[in-house]
Coordinates of C-alpha atoms in Angstrom, one line a residue:
M132 CA -188.1 -90.2 -108.6
K133 CA -190.9 -88.0 -107.7
K134 CA -190.3 -84.8 -109.2
L135 CA -192.8 -82.3 -108.2
L136 CA -191.9 -81.1 -104.7
I137 CA -195.7 -79.9 -103.0
L138 CA -197.9 -82.5 -100.5
T139 CA -201.3 -82.4 -100.2
F140 CA -203.0 -83.5 -97.1
Y141 CA -207.1 -82.9 -96.9
V142 CA -208.2 -82.6 -93.2
V143 CA -212.0 -81.8 -92.5
C144 CA -211.7 -78.0 -90.6
A145 CA -214.6 -76.8 -88.4
A146 CA -216.3 -73.0 -89.1
G147 CA -213.4 -70.5 -88.3
V148 CA -210.5 -72.6 -89.3
F149 CA -208.9 -69.9 -91.8
S150 CA -210.3 -66.8 -89.6
Q151 CA -206.1 -66.2 -88.5
W152 CA -203.1 -66.8 -90.4
Q153 CA -200.8 -69.5 -92.1
S154 CA -197.5 -70.6 -92.5
E155 CA -196.2 -69.8 -95.8
L156 CA -195.2 -73.1 -95.8
V157 CA -198.2 -75.1 -94.3
K158 CA -202.2 -73.6 -95.6
Q159 CA -205.2 -74.6 -95.7
N160 CA -207.7 -73.3 -98.6
A161 CA -211.2 -73.0 -98.3
G162 CA -212.4 -76.6 -99.0
G163 CA -210.8 -78.2 -96.5
V164 CA -207.0 -78.8 -98.5
L165 CA -203.8 -78.4 -96.1
T166 CA -201.4 -78.3 -99.2
C167 CA -196.9 -78.0 -97.5
Y168 CA -195.4 -75.9 -100.0
A169 CA -191.4 -76.3 -100.6
D170 CA -188.7 -73.4 -98.7
A171 CA -186.7 -71.0 -100.8
D172 CA -184.4 -74.1 -101.0
G173 CA -187.3 -76.6 -102.3
Y174 CA -187.2 -78.5 -99.1
I175 CA -191.1 -79.5 -97.9
I176 CA -192.0 -80.3 -94.5
P177 CA -192.5 -84.0 -93.8
D178 CA -195.6 -85.4 -92.7
F179 CA -195.0 -86.9 -88.5
S180 CA -198.7 -87.8 -88.5
H181 CA -197.0 -92.0 -89.1
A182 CA -195.5 -91.3 -85.1
G183 CA -197.3 -93.4 -82.5
Y184 CA -198.7 -96.1 -81.5
M185 CA -199.2 -98.9 -84.7
G186 CA -197.9 -95.8 -86.5
G187 CA -200.1 -93.4 -85.3
G188 CA -203.5 -92.5 -85.0
I189 CA -204.6 -96.1 -84.2
A190 CA -205.6 -95.7 -79.9
I191 CA -203.6 -97.9 -77.6
P192 CA -205.6 -101.2 -76.6
D193 CA -206.9 -102.1 -72.3
F194 CA -206.0 -105.0 -72.0
P195 CA -207.9 -107.2 -69.5
V196 CA -206.2 -108.1 -66.2
V197 CA -205.3 -111.9 -66.5
K198 CA -203.3 -111.6 -62.6
T199 CA -203.0 -109.5 -59.8
I200 CA -200.9 -109.2 -57.4
N201 CA -200.3 -106.5 -53.9
P202 CA -197.3 -105.4 -52.1
I203 CA -194.8 -108.0 -50.1
S204 CA -192.5 -106.2 -47.1
G205 CA -189.0 -106.7 -48.3
D206 CA -187.9 -106.3 -51.3
N207 CA -191.3 -106.7 -54.1
T208 CA -188.3 -107.6 -57.1
A209 CA -189.0 -111.2 -57.4
H210 CA -192.4 -110.9 -56.8
I211 CA -193.5 -108.5 -59.0
Q212 CA -190.7 -110.4 -62.2
N213 CA -192.6 -113.7 -61.4
A214 CA -196.2 -112.5 -61.6
I215 CA -194.5 -110.8 -65.2
D216 CA -192.8 -114.0 -66.6
E217 CA -196.1 -115.8 -65.1
V218 CA -198.4 -113.5 -67.8
G219 CA -195.1 -113.3 -70.3
K220 CA -196.4 -117.5 -71.2
R221 CA -200.0 -117.2 -71.2
Q222 CA -200.7 -117.3 -74.9
K223 CA -201.0 -114.6 -77.0
D224 CA -204.7 -113.8 -78.9
A225 CA -205.2 -112.8 -82.2
N226 CA -203.9 -109.6 -81.7
G227 CA -201.0 -110.9 -80.1
F228 CA -202.2 -109.2 -76.7
R229 CA -201.4 -111.2 -73.2
G230 CA -202.9 -109.6 -70.8
A231 CA -202.2 -107.4 -68.0
L232 CA -200.9 -107.0 -65.0
L233 CA -202.6 -105.1 -62.0
L234 CA -200.5 -104.0 -58.7
N235 CA -202.7 -103.6 -56.5
A236 CA -202.7 -99.8 -55.0
G237 CA -199.7 -99.6 -51.9
K238 CA -195.9 -99.1 -51.9
Y239 CA -193.8 -102.2 -53.9
D240 CA -190.0 -101.5 -52.5
V241 CA -187.7 -103.2 -55.1
K242 CA -184.0 -103.4 -55.2
G243 CA -183.4 -105.2 -58.7
T244 CA -184.9 -104.4 -62.5
L245 CA -188.1 -105.4 -62.5
N246 CA -187.8 -107.0 -67.3
V247 CA -190.7 -106.9 -69.2
K248 CA -189.5 -109.1 -72.3
Y249 CA -192.1 -110.5 -73.8
D250 CA -194.7 -109.6 -76.1
G251 CA -198.4 -108.3 -75.6
V252 CA -198.0 -108.1 -71.9
V253 CA -199.2 -104.9 -69.9
I254 CA -198.3 -103.9 -66.2
R255 CA -200.7 -101.1 -64.9
G256 CA -200.8 -99.5 -61.6
A257 CA -204.2 -98.7 -59.5
G258 CA -202.9 -94.8 -60.6
N259 CA -200.0 -92.6 -60.1
G260 CA -200.5 -90.3 -57.3
E261 CA -198.3 -90.5 -54.1
D262 CA -200.6 -91.4 -51.7
N263 CA -200.3 -95.9 -52.0
T264 CA -203.3 -96.3 -49.7
Q265 CA -205.1 -95.6 -53.4
N266 CA -201.9 -95.2 -55.9
T267 CA -199.4 -98.2 -57.0
I268 CA -196.4 -96.3 -56.4
I269 CA -192.8 -98.9 -56.8
Y270 CA -190.7 -97.6 -55.1
A271 CA -186.5 -98.4 -55.8
L272 CA -184.8 -98.8 -53.1
K273 CA -181.0 -97.8 -53.2
N274 CA -179.1 -100.0 -54.5
E275 CA -175.0 -99.4 -54.7
T276 CA -173.4 -102.5 -54.0
D277 CA -175.4 -104.7 -56.8
M278 CA -176.5 -102.7 -58.9
P279 CA -176.1 -98.6 -58.4
Q280 CA -177.4 -96.6 -61.1
R281 CA -179.9 -99.2 -63.2
D282 CA -182.9 -99.1 -65.0
V283 CA -185.8 -99.5 -62.3
I284 CA -188.2 -101.2 -65.2
L285 CA -186.7 -102.4 -68.9
M286 CA -189.6 -103.3 -71.2
G287 CA -187.9 -105.2 -74.5
N288 CA -185.0 -106.6 -74.5
N289 CA -181.4 -104.5 -73.3
T290 CA -179.0 -107.0 -75.3
R291 CA -180.4 -106.2 -78.8
V292 CA -181.4 -103.2 -82.1
W293 CA -183.0 -103.6 -84.4
G294 CA -181.1 -104.2 -88.1
S295 CA -178.6 -105.1 -86.4
S296 CA -178.0 -107.8 -89.1
Q297 CA -179.7 -108.7 -92.7
V298 CA -181.5 -111.1 -94.2
S299 CA -179.0 -112.9 -96.9
G300 CA -179.6 -112.1 -100.7
T301 CA -181.8 -109.2 -99.9
K302 CA -179.4 -106.2 -100.3
T303 CA -180.2 -103.5 -102.6
N304 CA -178.9 -100.6 -103.6
I305 CA -181.3 -96.9 -104.6
T306 CA -181.1 -96.0 -108.2
D307 CA -182.7 -92.1 -108.4
A308 CA -180.4 -89.6 -107.7
L309 CA -182.0 -88.1 -104.5
V310 CA -185.0 -89.1 -102.6
P311 CA -186.1 -85.5 -101.3
V312 CA -186.9 -85.4 -97.8
A313 CA -190.2 -86.7 -96.9
S314 CA -190.5 -88.6 -99.9
R315 CA -192.0 -92.4 -100.0
T316 CA -191.1 -93.7 -102.7
F317 CA -188.1 -94.6 -104.5
N318 CA -186.7 -97.0 -107.4
V319 CA -184.1 -99.9 -106.6
E320 CA -181.8 -101.6 -108.6
N321 CA -184.2 -105.5 -107.4
A322 CA -187.4 -105.6 -106.3
S323 CA -187.8 -108.8 -106.2
P324 CA -187.4 -110.3 -102.9
Y325 CA -189.4 -107.5 -101.5
S326 CA -193.4 -108.3 -100.7
A327 CA -196.1 -105.1 -99.5
G328 CA -196.3 -105.7 -95.7
D329 CA -191.7 -106.3 -95.2
H330 CA -190.1 -105.0 -92.7
I331 CA -186.2 -103.3 -93.5
I332 CA -184.0 -101.0 -93.7
I333 CA -183.2 -98.1 -95.8
Y334 CA -179.5 -97.4 -95.0
H335 CA -177.1 -94.2 -95.9
P336 CA -174.0 -95.1 -95.8
C337 CA -171.2 -92.6 -93.9
T338 CA -169.0 -91.9 -96.6
Q339 CA -166.8 -88.7 -96.9
A340 CA -168.9 -87.6 -99.6
W341 CA -171.2 -86.8 -97.1
I342 CA -168.5 -85.9 -93.9
D343 CA -167.2 -83.3 -96.0
A344 CA -171.0 -81.8 -97.4
V345 CA -171.7 -81.2 -93.9
D346 CA -168.1 -79.3 -93.1
K347 CA -167.4 -82.6 -90.5
G348 CA -171.0 -82.1 -88.3
G349 CA -169.2 -78.4 -87.8
V350 CA -167.8 -78.7 -85.4
P351 CA -163.7 -76.3 -85.4
Y352 CA -160.6 -78.1 -86.1
P353 CA -159.3 -78.1 -83.1
D354 CA -156.8 -76.0 -81.5
P355 CA -153.1 -77.2 -82.5
S356 CA -151.0 -76.0 -79.9
D357 CA -153.4 -77.8 -77.2
P358 CA -152.6 -81.0 -77.2
A359 CA -155.7 -82.0 -74.8
N360 CA -157.9 -81.0 -76.6
P361 CA -159.0 -84.3 -79.4
D362 CA -160.2 -83.1 -83.0
E363 CA -163.8 -84.0 -82.8
R364 CA -164.7 -83.7 -86.7
W365 CA -166.8 -86.1 -87.3
I366 CA -165.2 -89.6 -89.8
K367 CA -166.4 -91.2 -92.6
D368 CA -168.5 -94.9 -91.6
Q369 CA -169.4 -92.6 -88.1
L370 CA -172.7 -92.0 -89.0
P371 CA -174.8 -93.8 -91.0
I372 CA -179.1 -92.8 -91.7
V373 CA -180.9 -95.4 -91.2
Y374 CA -184.6 -96.2 -91.1
N375 CA -187.2 -98.6 -89.9
R376 CA -189.5 -98.8 -92.2
Y377 CA -192.6 -101.3 -94.1
I378 CA -193.4 -101.5 -97.6
T379 CA -197.2 -100.2 -98.3
K380 CA -196.1 -100.8 -102.2
I381 CA -194.5 -101.7 -105.4
E382 CA -194.6 -101.7 -108.5
G383 CA -191.8 -103.1 -110.4
N384 CA -188.6 -102.2 -108.8
S385 CA -190.6 -99.0 -107.2
I386 CA -191.2 -99.2 -103.7
T387 CA -193.3 -97.1 -101.1
I388 CA -193.2 -96.9 -97.8
D389 CA -195.2 -96.3 -94.2
A390 CA -193.3 -93.0 -93.2
P391 CA -191.5 -91.0 -94.4
V392 CA -188.0 -90.3 -95.3
F393 CA -186.5 -87.2 -93.2
Y394 CA -184.2 -86.4 -95.2
T395 CA -182.6 -85.9 -98.5
L396 CA -180.3 -89.5 -99.7
N397 CA -178.6 -88.6 -102.3
K398 CA -176.7 -90.9 -104.7
S399 CA -174.5 -88.5 -105.8
L400 CA -172.6 -88.0 -101.7
S401 CA -173.8 -91.7 -100.7
Q402 CA -174.7 -94.6 -102.0
S403 CA -178.0 -95.5 -99.9
Y404 CA -180.0 -99.1 -100.1
I405 CA -182.4 -101.3 -98.8
Y406 CA -182.4 -104.7 -97.1
K407 CA -184.8 -107.3 -94.5
A408 CA -183.3 -107.1 -91.3
K409 CA -183.2 -109.9 -88.1
W410 CA -185.7 -108.9 -86.5
D411 CA -185.1 -111.6 -83.2
G412 CA -185.3 -110.1 -80.2
T413 CA -187.3 -107.3 -81.0
Y414 CA -190.9 -107.0 -79.1
A415 CA -194.2 -105.8 -80.2
Q416 CA -197.9 -104.6 -77.7
L417 CA -196.2 -103.9 -74.5
G418 CA -196.7 -101.2 -72.1
I419 CA -197.2 -99.0 -68.6
E420 CA -199.6 -97.5 -67.4
N421 CA -201.0 -95.7 -64.0
L422 CA -198.6 -96.4 -61.6
R423 CA -196.3 -93.8 -60.3
I424 CA -192.2 -94.9 -59.3
E425 CA -189.9 -92.8 -56.9
I426 CA -186.3 -93.5 -56.6
E427 CA -184.4 -93.3 -53.1
N428 CA -181.5 -91.0 -53.1
S429 CA -180.1 -88.7 -50.8
G430 CA -180.5 -85.5 -52.9
G431 CA -178.5 -82.7 -53.9
E432 CA -175.7 -84.5 -55.7
D433 CA -175.8 -88.1 -55.1
E434 CA -175.9 -90.3 -57.5
S435 CA -175.7 -94.2 -56.1
H436 CA -179.3 -95.1 -57.4
A437 CA -181.1 -96.1 -59.7
W438 CA -180.7 -94.0 -63.3
Q439 CA -183.7 -94.8 -65.3
A440 CA -187.4 -95.1 -64.6
I441 CA -188.0 -96.7 -67.6
R442 CA -186.5 -97.4 -70.5
F443 CA -187.6 -98.7 -73.4
K444 CA -185.8 -101.0 -75.9
S445 CA -185.8 -103.2 -78.9
V446 CA -190.0 -102.5 -79.0
E447 CA -192.1 -101.6 -81.2
N448 CA -195.8 -101.2 -81.1
A449 CA -195.6 -99.9 -77.4
W450 CA -196.6 -97.3 -74.9
A451 CA -196.7 -95.4 -71.5
R452 CA -200.0 -93.8 -70.1
N453 CA -200.7 -91.6 -67.2
C454 CA -197.6 -92.2 -65.0
T455 CA -195.7 -91.0 -62.6
M456 CA -191.4 -91.0 -63.3
K457 CA -189.6 -89.1 -59.5
G458 CA -185.9 -89.0 -58.6
F459 CA -184.2 -90.5 -61.7
G460 CA -180.3 -89.5 -62.5
Q461 CA -180.5 -90.2 -66.0
S462 CA -184.4 -90.7 -67.7
G463 CA -187.4 -91.0 -66.2
I464 CA -188.6 -92.5 -70.5
I465 CA -185.5 -93.1 -72.7
T466 CA -186.5 -95.0 -75.3
E467 CA -183.8 -97.0 -77.6
A468 CA -184.7 -99.1 -80.6
C469 CA -187.7 -97.7 -80.3
T470 CA -190.3 -97.2 -82.8
R471 CA -193.8 -96.7 -83.3
S472 CA -194.8 -96.1 -79.4
T473 CA -196.8 -93.4 -77.3
F474 CA -195.7 -92.0 -74.6
E475 CA -198.9 -89.6 -73.0
F476 CA -200.1 -87.9 -70.2
C477 CA -196.6 -89.3 -68.2
S478 CA -194.7 -86.8 -65.6
A479 CA -191.1 -87.0 -65.3
I480 CA -189.7 -84.7 -62.8
D481 CA -187.0 -83.6 -60.6
P482 CA -184.0 -86.1 -61.4
V483 CA -181.3 -86.1 -58.9
A484 CA -178.1 -86.2 -59.7
I485 CA -175.2 -83.5 -60.5
V486 CA -175.9 -81.4 -62.7
T487 CA -173.9 -82.4 -65.9
G488 CA -173.7 -83.9 -69.2
E489 CA -175.3 -87.4 -69.3
R490 CA -177.7 -86.6 -66.4
M491 CA -181.3 -84.7 -66.0
Y492 CA -183.0 -85.8 -69.6
N493 CA -186.6 -86.4 -68.6
F494 CA -187.5 -88.4 -71.8
N495 CA -185.0 -89.0 -73.9
T496 CA -184.8 -90.7 -77.3
Y497 CA -181.5 -92.2 -77.6
I498 CA -180.2 -94.2 -81.2
Y499 CA -182.0 -95.6 -83.1
S500 CA -185.4 -94.0 -81.9
Q501 CA -188.0 -93.5 -84.4
L502 CA -191.1 -92.8 -85.2
N503 CA -192.5 -92.4 -81.6
L504 CA -194.7 -89.8 -80.2
F505 CA -194.5 -88.3 -76.5
K506 CA -198.3 -86.7 -76.3
N507 CA -199.7 -84.1 -73.0
C508 CA -196.4 -85.0 -71.1
Y509 CA -195.0 -83.0 -68.4
A510 CA -191.3 -81.8 -67.2
R511 CA -189.8 -80.1 -64.1
N512 CA -186.2 -79.0 -62.5
G513 CA -183.6 -81.2 -65.2
R514 CA -181.2 -80.2 -68.0
H515 CA -182.4 -80.9 -70.6
H516 CA -186.8 -82.4 -70.4
Y517 CA -187.4 -83.3 -74.2
I518 CA -184.2 -84.5 -76.3
S519 CA -182.9 -86.0 -79.2
N520 CA -179.4 -87.7 -77.5
G521 CA -179.8 -90.3 -80.0
T522 CA -177.6 -89.9 -83.3
S523 CA -177.8 -90.2 -87.3
S524 CA -180.4 -93.9 -86.3
T525 CA -182.5 -91.0 -84.7
S526 CA -186.1 -89.8 -86.7
G527 CA -189.5 -89.0 -86.7
N528 CA -189.8 -88.1 -83.6
V529 CA -192.5 -86.2 -81.9
F530 CA -193.7 -84.2 -78.6
L531 CA -197.0 -83.0 -79.2
R532 CA -198.8 -80.2 -76.3
C533 CA -195.9 -81.3 -73.9
T534 CA -195.0 -79.0 -71.1
S535 CA -191.5 -78.0 -69.6
D536 CA -191.3 -76.6 -66.2
A537 CA -188.3 -74.8 -64.3
V538 CA -185.7 -76.2 -67.6
N539 CA -181.8 -75.9 -66.8
S540 CA -180.6 -76.1 -69.6
V541 CA -182.5 -76.4 -73.7
N542 CA -185.3 -79.1 -75.1
E543 CA -183.1 -79.6 -78.1
G544 CA -181.8 -81.6 -81.0
H545 CA -178.8 -83.3 -78.8
R546 CA -175.8 -84.5 -81.4
Q547 CA -174.6 -86.2 -84.4
W548 CA -177.6 -84.9 -86.8
T549 CA -180.9 -86.3 -85.4
Q550 CA -183.4 -85.8 -88.9
G551 CA -187.4 -85.2 -87.8
M552 CA -187.8 -83.5 -84.9
L553 CA -191.3 -82.0 -84.2
Y554 CA -192.2 -79.8 -81.1
D555 CA -195.9 -78.7 -81.7
N556 CA -197.2 -76.7 -78.9
H557 CA -194.5 -76.5 -76.6
K558 CA -194.8 -74.7 -73.9
E559 CA -192.2 -73.9 -71.4
L560 CA -192.7 -72.1 -67.8
N561 CA -191.0 -70.6 -65.3
L562 CA -187.5 -70.2 -66.9
K563 CA -184.5 -70.7 -65.5
R564 CA -182.3 -69.0 -68.6
D565 CA -182.8 -67.2 -71.5
F566 CA -182.2 -70.2 -74.1
V567 CA -184.9 -73.2 -73.1
L568 CA -185.2 -74.8 -76.6
G569 CA -183.6 -75.0 -79.9
L570 CA -182.2 -76.7 -83.2
Y571 CA -178.4 -76.0 -84.1
N572 CA -174.5 -76.5 -84.0
R573 CA -173.9 -77.7 -80.8
V574 CA -170.2 -77.9 -82.0
A575 CA -167.9 -79.0 -80.2
M576 CA -170.2 -79.3 -76.8
G577 CA -170.3 -83.0 -75.7
T578 CA -168.5 -85.0 -78.5
G579 CA -168.5 -83.5 -81.1
H580 CA -172.0 -83.1 -80.7
G581 CA -172.3 -80.1 -84.0
W582 CA -174.9 -81.4 -85.9
A583 CA -177.4 -81.5 -83.9
A584 CA -180.5 -81.6 -85.7
V585 CA -181.8 -81.6 -89.0
H586 CA -185.2 -81.2 -91.1
S587 CA -186.8 -80.1 -87.3
V588 CA -190.3 -77.9 -86.8
L589 CA -190.6 -75.0 -83.5
W590 CA -194.6 -75.1 -84.9
N591 CA -197.1 -73.2 -82.4
C592 CA -194.2 -73.3 -79.4
D593 CA -194.1 -70.7 -76.5
V594 CA -190.4 -69.7 -74.8
D595 CA -192.1 -67.0 -73.1
G596 CA -192.3 -63.5 -74.6
S597 CA -191.1 -61.5 -72.5
T598 CA -187.9 -64.3 -71.5
G599 CA -187.1 -66.9 -74.0
K600 CA -184.8 -67.4 -76.6
I601 CA -184.5 -70.5 -79.3
G602 CA -181.7 -71.2 -81.1
L603 CA -182.2 -71.8 -84.5
Q604 CA -180.1 -72.4 -87.6
K605 CA -180.0 -73.5 -90.7
P606 CA -177.7 -77.4 -91.7
P607 CA -175.3 -78.1 -94.6
T608 CA -178.1 -79.8 -97.6
A609 CA -180.8 -79.9 -94.4
Q610 CA -183.3 -77.2 -92.7
N611 CA -184.7 -76.6 -89.7
Y612 CA -188.3 -73.9 -88.9
A613 CA -190.4 -72.0 -86.4
I614 CA -193.4 -71.1 -86.8
G615 CA -195.5 -69.2 -84.7
C616 CA -193.4 -69.4 -82.0
T617 CA -193.6 -66.8 -78.4
A618 CA -190.0 -66.4 -78.3
K619 CA -188.3 -63.1 -77.2
S620 CA -186.0 -63.2 -79.7
I621 CA -184.8 -66.5 -81.9
T622 CA -181.4 -66.4 -83.1
G623 CA -178.7 -68.3 -85.2
N624 CA -176.4 -67.5 -82.7
P625 CA -177.8 -69.1 -79.3
V626 CA -174.4 -69.7 -77.3
S627 CA -171.3 -68.0 -78.4
A628 CA -170.4 -71.1 -79.6
S629 CA -172.2 -71.9 -82.5
N630 CA -173.2 -68.9 -84.7
F631 CA -174.3 -69.9 -88.2
T632 CA -177.4 -69.1 -90.5
R633 CA -180.4 -69.0 -88.6
G634 CA -183.5 -71.0 -89.7
Y635 CA -186.3 -70.9 -91.5
V636 CA -189.0 -68.2 -90.0
E637 CA -192.3 -67.6 -89.9
G638 CA -194.7 -66.0 -87.6
L639 CA -192.5 -64.9 -84.3
N640 CA -195.1 -63.4 -82.0
N641 CA -197.4 -63.4 -84.4
S642 CA -200.4 -65.8 -82.8
G643 CA -203.1 -67.1 -84.4
L644 CA -201.6 -70.0 -86.7
Q645 CA -203.8 -72.1 -88.1
P646 CA -203.8 -75.0 -88.0
E647 CA -203.3 -74.9 -84.4
S648 CA -201.0 -77.8 -84.4
L649 CA -198.8 -79.6 -87.2
Y650 CA -199.2 -83.6 -86.1
E651 CA -202.7 -83.2 -85.2
A652 CA -203.3 -82.0 -88.6
Q653 CA -201.1 -84.0 -91.0
L654 CA -203.3 -87.0 -88.8
A655 CA -206.8 -86.0 -89.9
A656 CA -205.9 -85.8 -92.9
R657 CA -204.0 -88.9 -93.0
L658 CA -206.8 -91.1 -91.0
N659 CA -210.0 -89.1 -93.5
N660 CA -207.9 -92.0 -96.5
T661 CA -207.8 -89.2 -98.6
G662 CA -204.3 -89.9 -98.9
T663 CA -201.3 -87.6 -100.1
T664 CA -201.5 -85.8 -103.4
T665 CA -198.7 -84.0 -105.8
G666 CA -200.6 -81.1 -108.0
N667 CA -199.1 -78.0 -109.4
S668 CA -198.4 -74.6 -107.8
K669 CA -200.6 -72.5 -106.5
E670 CA -200.3 -70.6 -109.9
N671 CA -200.4 -73.6 -111.9
L672 CA -196.6 -72.3 -113.7
Q673 CA -195.5 -76.0 -114.5
V674 CA -191.4 -76.4 -114.6
L675 CA -190.1 -78.1 -117.5
Y676 CA -186.2 -79.2 -116.9
D677 CA -184.7 -80.2 -120.3
S678 CA -181.7 -82.3 -118.7
I679 CA -179.7 -83.0 -122.8
N680 CA -179.7 -79.5 -123.5
R681 CA -179.5 -77.7 -120.0
T682 CA -181.9 -75.5 -119.9
V683 CA -185.3 -74.9 -117.8
S684 CA -188.9 -73.2 -119.7
V685 CA -191.7 -72.4 -117.4
T686 CA -195.3 -72.6 -118.7
N687 CA -196.8 -69.3 -118.7
A688 CA -193.8 -66.9 -117.0
G689 CA -195.1 -63.4 -116.3
A690 CA -192.9 -61.1 -116.0
N691 CA -192.8 -60.9 -112.1
T692 CA -191.2 -64.1 -112.5
T693 CA -187.6 -65.2 -111.1
G694 CA -185.5 -68.5 -111.3
V695 CA -182.8 -69.2 -108.6
L696 CA -180.3 -72.4 -109.3
S697 CA -178.8 -72.9 -105.8
D698 CA -176.4 -75.9 -104.8
M699 CA -177.7 -78.6 -102.4
S700 CA -175.9 -76.1 -99.3
G701 CA -178.7 -73.3 -99.7
K702 CA -176.1 -71.5 -101.9
T703 CA -177.3 -69.3 -104.7
V704 CA -175.7 -70.2 -107.9
M705 CA -177.9 -68.1 -110.3
K706 CA -180.8 -66.3 -110.8
H707 CA -183.1 -65.5 -114.1
S708 CA -185.7 -63.1 -115.3
F709 CA -188.9 -64.7 -117.3
S710 CA -189.3 -60.6 -118.3
D711 CA -186.2 -61.2 -120.8
S712 CA -186.5 -64.8 -122.0
K713 CA -188.6 -67.7 -120.8
I714 CA -186.2 -70.5 -121.0
F715 CA -183.6 -71.0 -118.2
S716 CA -179.5 -71.8 -118.8
I717 CA -177.9 -73.4 -116.9
P718 CA -174.1 -72.7 -116.9
A719 CA -171.3 -74.7 -117.5
L720 CA -171.2 -76.1 -113.1
P721 CA -169.5 -79.1 -111.8
C722 CA -171.9 -81.9 -112.1
G723 CA -174.1 -82.7 -108.9
A724 CA -177.2 -82.0 -107.7
Y725 CA -178.8 -78.3 -107.2
V726 CA -182.7 -76.8 -107.0
F727 CA -184.5 -75.2 -109.1
H728 CA -186.4 -72.2 -106.8
L729 CA -189.3 -70.4 -109.0
L730 CA -190.9 -67.5 -108.1
N731 CA -193.3 -64.9 -108.5
K732 CA -192.8 -61.3 -107.0
K733 CA -191.0 -63.0 -104.4
Q734 CA -192.9 -65.2 -103.6
L735 CA -191.8 -69.3 -103.5
I736 CA -194.6 -71.0 -106.3
N737 CA -192.5 -74.1 -107.4
S738 CA -188.8 -75.7 -107.0
K739 CA -187.7 -78.8 -108.7
I740 CA -184.5 -81.0 -107.7
L741 CA -181.9 -80.6 -111.5
I742 CA -179.4 -83.7 -111.3
L743 CA -176.3 -81.6 -113.6

């Protein structure tokens, strides 16, 4: 287990990048080194750069056109589907590509669902504008009798999700007492069934101990006098944490994976394990480009029309770019069991439905959505424009330089322990309400939504400094961050039913945060092939832990150096001034995991996880 919780990245920086201010948690030095420091609870902001097509940093390919069609009169469902199937039956090339189906400019009336159920197939239009003489418009007709509330386009497989079954003989337990958030390396009991390149699942069971550690999701106990009010507190086995990863290196029983974990795996709360999964039914290298989807509806609160414009399900390394979706009931783009995919320069606008739950989620990361990048997208007039509607199986998704126009509710982690969301340079326009962006506990909203986002970050976001409000709360065993944001306020009490400790806030209404984009800086570090390294604390103070004698000593500790011991929920257990003694003796405490923080003049210098 890596015990020094400092991650260092190297970036190529333009002149003048250091002219403004930097976070205490993410710093660049004059040599172009990007270093992430632990916060007061010992947590590190994870590396989000693995989000996106092929794990981030790989350009979306341009498939050659292998078939072209024009619209026909009447229903075009079979016409387009037959063309998709024809391309799908072609042989894949060495890169796994079959080719692109080009839909020439025109209006294609569609009554059913179009399904791209093949690896290496792209649907491409002539443009995504309103003029069908110059652009490609798929017009989803109302179809109340046969297929109301349908998907217009399904990219992938609607019957399977990844990782649902194990390969026999591959399950092995993780042996580390703690795998801290942001880690990519851990030890297992037996790595012999595995090789570099293997596709695995990391599984954290939802035990009663973990449920208790997160206070049953922070969902309040129902009023006993109200028999109609169900008990929606979280329960054992309800919310396992699941990560979809590739092995990049094996040394003995030490395994390194391609992307970090976005939550600390604590063995004292749950015995995590890995296994190889059966990936049949999952498709890769498929995309949709340069077209417009309009959904026929009666306006107002009409709900008898197509519901999802595009669903990406059971896919990996997929994409949508330069697409516009209008008039949907729930989502312009919804991802489900979708990983390592990019959605860029897409617009999801003007949904039509009753303005209430389970509707109008313009860009919607649903269950088992991981490591997806939404870049330069635009949303208008929805309820939740950019949202995680997934649960504990959803993590590592990034909204980069996206715009939210006239949102009716909140852009947020929505329910039940989504991990590692990043809103990076998110922008709100034309506010209809003050609270528009949140990483918080939704308590009993929906069906026991509770802690909706953990270890998630708002970086350089602008929700309007005169009007907009950000809700930010600290979950038990985790943290949420708002750094360099513009808002009228950032509160730990965004709605009356949700009042918890405020999360980590730094630089509110302080312009000039550098690096301007966290995702782009982390990606640059990785693409420069300098890797992720660990280093000593910025004051070169080394923390030494003697687990047998339960003591902590610090080399070169000065008069202003203080040690703070906290439990995993962040509660301070004791403090120690190293000006009085160079040895920190830990008192008799219940066995388990604790965090030791080292501060100099109240500035965090180093952190260690201690197992008692």
